[in-house]
Amino acid sequence: MTVALMWEARATAGRGGELLEWARARAAELAVEPLRRELLRAPQDRVLVITWWPGGPDAELPELPEPDAALVTRPVHRWRFESVESTGAPVG
């Protein structure tokens, strides 16, 4: 079984690049290396980090912390998804 952790934040205006670099650094510092890690960005200075881990939805896993409140417009959104099916090779 594989679980995907999703971490999504919206930077304060004009600070999307800074938030992306902050998330990249924190993802590289996780106590355990995930099976896979992907960083994405979107309009409105949004940053998404997805990490894939062995285990189920209730597994104890390292997660990215909250950024400094001045860097984001709201608290981070977090979700856990259980992998059901995968096709094709990763893009990027």
Short mmCIF file of C-alpha atoms in Angstrom, two decimals:
data_model
loop_
_atom_site.label_atom_id
_atom_site.label_comp_id
_atom_site.label_asym_id
_atom_site.label_seq_id
_atom_site.Cartn_x
_atom_site.Cartn_y
_atom_site.Cartn_z
CA MET A 1 0.00 0.00 0.00
CA THR A 2 1.18 3.52 -0.81
CA VAL A 3 -0.04 6.82 0.61
CA ALA A 4 0.43 10.25 -0.97
CA LEU A 5 0.75 13.27 1.30
CA MET A 6 -0.28 16.56 -0.26
CA TRP A 7 0.81 19.91 1.17
CA GLU A 8 -0.56 23.09 -0.44
CA ALA A 9 0.03 26.74 0.46
CA ARG A 10 -0.63 30.13 -1.08
CA ALA A 11 2.11 32.72 -0.75
CA THR A 12 1.51 36.35 -0.02
CA ALA A 13 1.44 38.45 -3.22
CA GLY A 14 4.67 38.25 -5.20
CA ARG A 15 6.34 35.71 -2.89
CA GLY A 16 5.51 32.51 -4.79
CA GLY A 17 9.13 31.91 -5.76
CA GLU A 18 10.24 32.33 -2.17
CA LEU A 19 7.57 29.90 -0.96
CA LEU A 20 8.59 27.38 -3.63
CA GLU A 21 12.22 27.55 -2.50
CA TRP A 22 11.18 27.27 1.16
CA ALA A 23 9.09 24.16 0.38
CA ARG A 24 11.91 22.65 -1.72
CA ALA A 25 14.36 23.06 1.16
CA ARG A 26 11.95 21.62 3.75
CA ALA A 27 11.11 18.65 1.51
CA ALA A 28 14.83 17.89 1.16
CA GLU A 29 15.20 17.93 4.97
CA LEU A 30 12.54 15.31 5.76
CA ALA A 31 13.78 12.80 8.34
CA VAL A 32 13.09 9.94 5.90
CA GLU A 33 13.31 10.01 2.10
CA PRO A 34 9.92 9.40 0.43
CA LEU A 35 9.46 6.95 -2.43
CA ARG A 36 8.81 9.96 -4.66
CA ARG A 37 8.52 13.72 -4.22
CA GLU A 38 7.06 16.31 -6.58
CA LEU A 39 6.86 20.10 -6.26
CA LEU A 40 4.34 22.04 -8.34
CA ARG A 41 3.34 25.67 -8.65
CA ALA A 42 0.16 27.32 -9.86
CA PRO A 43 -1.25 30.79 -10.50
CA GLN A 44 -1.89 33.02 -7.50
CA ASP A 45 1.48 32.05 -5.96
CA ARG A 46 0.32 28.56 -4.93
CA VAL A 47 2.79 25.77 -4.14
CA LEU A 48 1.96 22.07 -3.91
CA VAL A 49 4.24 19.33 -2.59
CA ILE A 50 3.25 15.69 -3.04
CA THR A 51 5.24 12.91 -1.39
CA TRP A 52 4.60 9.17 -1.78
CA TRP A 53 5.26 6.76 1.09
CA PRO A 54 4.91 3.07 1.81
CA GLY A 55 2.08 2.43 4.25
CA GLY A 56 -1.54 3.29 4.78
CA PRO A 57 -3.44 6.51 5.44
CA ASP A 58 -2.82 6.27 9.21
CA ALA A 59 0.95 5.68 8.96
CA GLU A 60 3.28 7.90 11.01
CA LEU A 61 5.07 9.93 8.33
CA PRO A 62 7.20 13.08 8.30
CA GLU A 63 5.32 16.11 6.99
CA LEU A 64 6.37 19.56 5.89
CA PRO A 65 5.92 22.19 8.59
CA GLU A 66 3.93 25.41 8.44
CA PRO A 67 5.87 28.26 6.82
CA ASP A 68 6.30 31.58 8.61
CA ALA A 69 2.91 33.32 8.74
CA ALA A 70 4.28 36.32 6.83
CA LEU A 71 5.05 34.08 3.82
CA VAL A 72 1.53 32.66 3.36
CA THR A 73 -2.00 34.05 3.09
CA ARG A 74 -3.64 31.25 5.10
CA PRO A 75 -2.81 28.03 6.96
CA VAL A 76 -1.42 25.19 4.85
CA HIS A 77 -3.90 22.66 3.45
CA ARG A 78 -2.95 19.00 3.93
CA TRP A 79 -4.48 15.80 2.56
CA ARG A 80 -3.63 12.09 2.57
CA PHE A 81 -4.61 9.83 -0.30
CA GLU A 82 -4.27 6.07 -0.60
CA SER A 83 -2.93 5.03 -4.00
CA VAL A 84 -5.49 2.98 -5.90
CA GLU A 85 -4.06 2.85 -9.42
CA SER A 86 -1.09 4.24 -11.33
CA THR A 87 -0.31 4.21 -15.05
CA GLY A 88 2.50 5.65 -17.14
CA ALA A 89 5.83 7.08 -16.15
CA PRO A 90 6.20 10.13 -13.90
CA VAL A 91 6.41 13.41 -15.81
CA GLY A 92 8.94 16.12 -15.21
#
